[in-house]
Short mmCIF file of C-alpha atoms in Angstrom, two decimals:
data_model
loop_
_atom_site.label_atom_id
_atom_site.label_comp_id
_atom_site.label_asym_id
_atom_site.label_seq_id
_atom_site.Cartn_x
_atom_site.Cartn_y
_atom_site.Cartn_z
CA MET E 10 0.04 -0.36 -0.43
CA LEU E 11 2.73 2.47 0.65
CA PHE E 12 3.61 1.76 -3.28
CA GLY E 13 0.60 2.34 -5.01
CA PHE E 14 -0.21 5.54 -2.35
CA ASN E 15 3.05 7.20 -1.81
CA GLU E 16 1.58 10.51 -3.32
CA TRP E 17 -0.33 10.83 -0.31
CA PHE E 18 2.06 9.49 1.32
CA ARG E 19 4.55 12.29 0.29
CA SER E 20 2.65 14.84 1.05
CA ALA E 21 0.87 14.26 4.24
CA GLU E 22 4.81 14.32 5.28
CA ALA E 23 4.72 17.40 3.79
CA ALA E 24 2.02 18.20 5.20
CA ALA E 25 3.29 17.50 8.63
CA GLY E 26 6.26 19.33 7.15
CA VAL E 27 5.11 22.29 7.72
CA HIS E 28 4.33 22.36 10.87
CA VAL E 29 7.85 20.96 11.83
CA ILE E 30 9.47 23.92 9.71
CA GLY E 31 7.42 26.32 10.78
CA LEU E 32 8.78 25.54 14.61
CA VAL E 33 13.34 25.96 13.43
CA THR E 34 12.79 27.99 11.05
CA THR E 35 10.58 32.47 9.51
CA GLY E 36 8.61 33.97 8.14
CA THR E 37 5.40 32.15 6.67
CA THR E 38 4.94 28.23 5.18
CA LEU E 39 3.12 26.77 2.92
CA LEU E 40 1.63 23.21 1.40
CA ASP E 41 1.51 22.53 -2.40
CA TRP E 42 -0.15 19.37 -1.41
CA ASP E 43 -0.57 18.08 -5.13
CA GLU E 44 3.80 18.26 -5.04
CA ALA E 45 4.63 17.41 -1.82
CA VAL E 46 6.47 20.65 -0.96
CA THR E 47 6.24 22.45 1.90
CA PHE E 48 7.43 26.53 1.63
CA PHE E 49 9.44 28.22 4.12
CA GLY E 50 11.15 31.96 4.93
CA LEU E 51 8.47 32.89 2.91
CA GLY E 52 7.61 36.89 3.18
CA THR E 53 12.04 36.62 3.79
CA PRO E 54 14.19 36.81 1.64
CA HIS E 55 15.55 33.29 2.06
CA ALA E 56 12.01 31.46 0.90
CA MET E 57 13.19 28.10 0.48
CA GLY E 58 10.85 24.40 -0.92
CA LEU E 59 11.63 21.49 -0.41
CA ARG E 60 10.70 18.63 -2.01
CA ILE E 61 9.19 15.11 -0.39
CA THR E 62 10.43 12.94 -3.12
CA ALA E 63 9.87 9.44 -2.98
CA GLY E 64 13.83 8.60 -1.72
CA CYS E 65 13.02 10.62 0.65
CA SER E 66 9.44 9.18 1.45
CA SER E 67 9.91 7.45 5.99
CA ALA E 68 7.83 5.07 3.24
CA MET E 69 11.75 3.95 1.86
CA LEU E 70 12.65 2.98 5.01
CA ILE E 71 9.63 1.43 6.52
CA ILE E 72 8.80 -0.44 3.65
CA PRO E 73 11.78 -2.57 5.25
CA LEU E 74 10.80 -2.70 8.63
CA LEU E 75 7.24 -3.94 7.64
CA LEU E 76 9.33 -6.88 5.24
CA VAL E 77 11.01 -7.82 8.96
CA GLY E 78 7.73 -7.49 10.95
CA ALA E 79 6.23 -9.91 8.75
CA GLY E 80 9.91 -12.49 8.69
CA PHE E 81 8.95 -12.42 12.38
CA MET E 82 5.37 -13.92 11.16
CA LEU E 83 7.21 -17.10 9.38
CA SER E 84 9.48 -17.66 12.80
CA ARG E 85 7.15 -17.75 15.30
CA ARG E 86 8.75 -16.60 17.14
CA SER E 87 6.33 -14.12 18.88
CA THR E 88 2.40 -13.30 18.73
CA VAL E 89 0.32 -11.43 15.70
CA PRO E 90 -0.37 -8.13 18.54
CA ARG E 91 3.56 -8.27 19.88
CA ILE E 92 4.97 -7.68 16.01
CA LEU E 93 2.49 -6.33 15.14
CA ALA E 94 2.44 -3.44 17.60
CA GLY E 95 6.57 -3.21 17.54
CA THR E 96 6.82 -2.69 13.68
CA GLY E 97 3.51 0.07 14.44
CA ILE E 98 6.00 1.96 17.02
CA GLY E 99 8.33 1.07 14.61
CA ALA E 100 7.41 2.61 12.15
CA ILE E 101 6.16 4.98 13.55
CA LEU E 102 9.86 6.18 14.74
CA LEU E 103 10.81 6.15 11.77
CA VAL E 104 7.85 9.25 10.36
CA ILE E 105 8.85 11.01 13.66
CA THR E 106 12.31 10.24 12.58
CA ASN E 107 12.22 11.19 9.30
CA GLN E 108 10.60 14.61 10.62
CA VAL E 109 13.46 15.79 12.64
CA ARG E 110 15.10 15.60 9.33
CA ILE E 111 12.81 17.49 7.13
CA GLY E 112 13.11 20.66 9.84
CA LEU E 113 17.03 20.13 10.10
CA ILE E 114 17.24 20.33 6.48
CA ALA E 115 14.96 23.29 5.99
CA SER E 116 16.72 24.94 8.83
CA PHE E 117 20.17 24.54 8.24
CA SER E 118 19.43 25.90 4.27
CA GLN E 119 17.46 28.50 5.66
CA LYS E 120 20.38 30.25 7.53
CA TRP E 121 23.66 28.24 5.67
CA GLY E 122 21.56 27.96 2.12
CA SER E 123 22.25 25.41 -0.65
CA GLU E 124 25.75 24.50 1.61
CA GLY E 125 23.10 23.80 4.25
CA PHE E 126 20.95 21.72 2.45
CA GLY E 127 23.95 19.86 1.17
CA TRP E 128 25.64 18.74 4.67
CA ALA E 129 21.46 18.64 5.98
CA HIS E 130 20.66 16.30 3.83
CA THR E 131 23.64 14.87 2.66
CA VAL E 132 25.48 14.12 5.81
CA VAL E 133 23.92 14.95 9.44
CA GLY E 134 19.71 13.52 7.45
CA SER E 135 21.14 10.34 6.68
CA LEU E 136 23.25 10.02 10.09
CA LEU E 137 19.60 11.12 11.30
CA SER E 138 18.12 8.61 9.13
CA LEU E 139 20.21 5.46 9.79
CA VAL E 140 19.96 6.54 14.66
CA GLY E 141 16.36 6.45 13.64
CA VAL E 142 16.08 2.49 11.71
CA ALA E 143 18.10 1.65 14.89
CA ALA E 144 16.15 3.03 16.79
CA SER E 145 13.07 1.64 14.32
CA VAL E 146 14.69 -2.18 14.42
CA THR E 147 15.38 -1.73 18.16
CA ALA E 148 11.88 -1.03 19.02
CA LEU E 149 10.53 -3.51 16.92
CA LEU E 150 12.78 -5.99 18.93
CA LEU E 151 12.27 -5.57 22.28
CA VAL E 152 8.04 -4.95 22.12
CA ALA E 153 7.72 -8.64 19.38
CA MET E 154 10.74 -9.93 21.40
CA ARG E 155 9.57 -9.64 25.58
CA ARG E 156 9.48 -12.72 27.98
CA ARG E 157 5.83 -13.44 28.90
CA LYS E 158 5.26 -13.40 32.51
CA PRO E 159 5.12 -16.46 34.72
CA SER E 160 2.55 -17.71 35.36
CA GLY E 161 3.23 -17.72 38.88
CA ARG E 162 2.84 -22.13 38.01
CA LEU E 163 6.70 -23.77 39.00
CA GLU E 164 7.27 -26.17 37.18
CA GLY E 165 6.95 -29.88 37.36
CA ALA E 166 4.82 -28.58 40.58
CA PRO E 167 1.12 -30.66 41.20
CA LEU E 168 -1.80 -28.18 40.63
#
């Protein structure tokens, strides 16, 4: 579904990005839903726009996480509700991380222009994405693989 609704998902990320970018930049922000573009700094000499492309969307990171969750379901090492919960928490972490990344890119771009964009998008943003991926996989593992509480019954003890 993330592939089929990728345009909608990217526009939703851009819409959320309007609010995040508004917190870290000066000027007015504006959304072009159809093009998944968030404009910021409007009314200042540093007005710019960020387009959320397929490669910059958190969807491209969520899809592998879904595959990991599906692998856990095949292995039967955990329950389906735990795997779904862990995958959901991991996906939310990826979306949040990507929103922080978008805000960082906008902030750096407004302060340092194209050089700031390059650093924020390529170097710092990539490192942030790696942290987000590690956190999402860790969340999936912790939720899906946590041990069940003991039933209070001793092994081998008569009932």
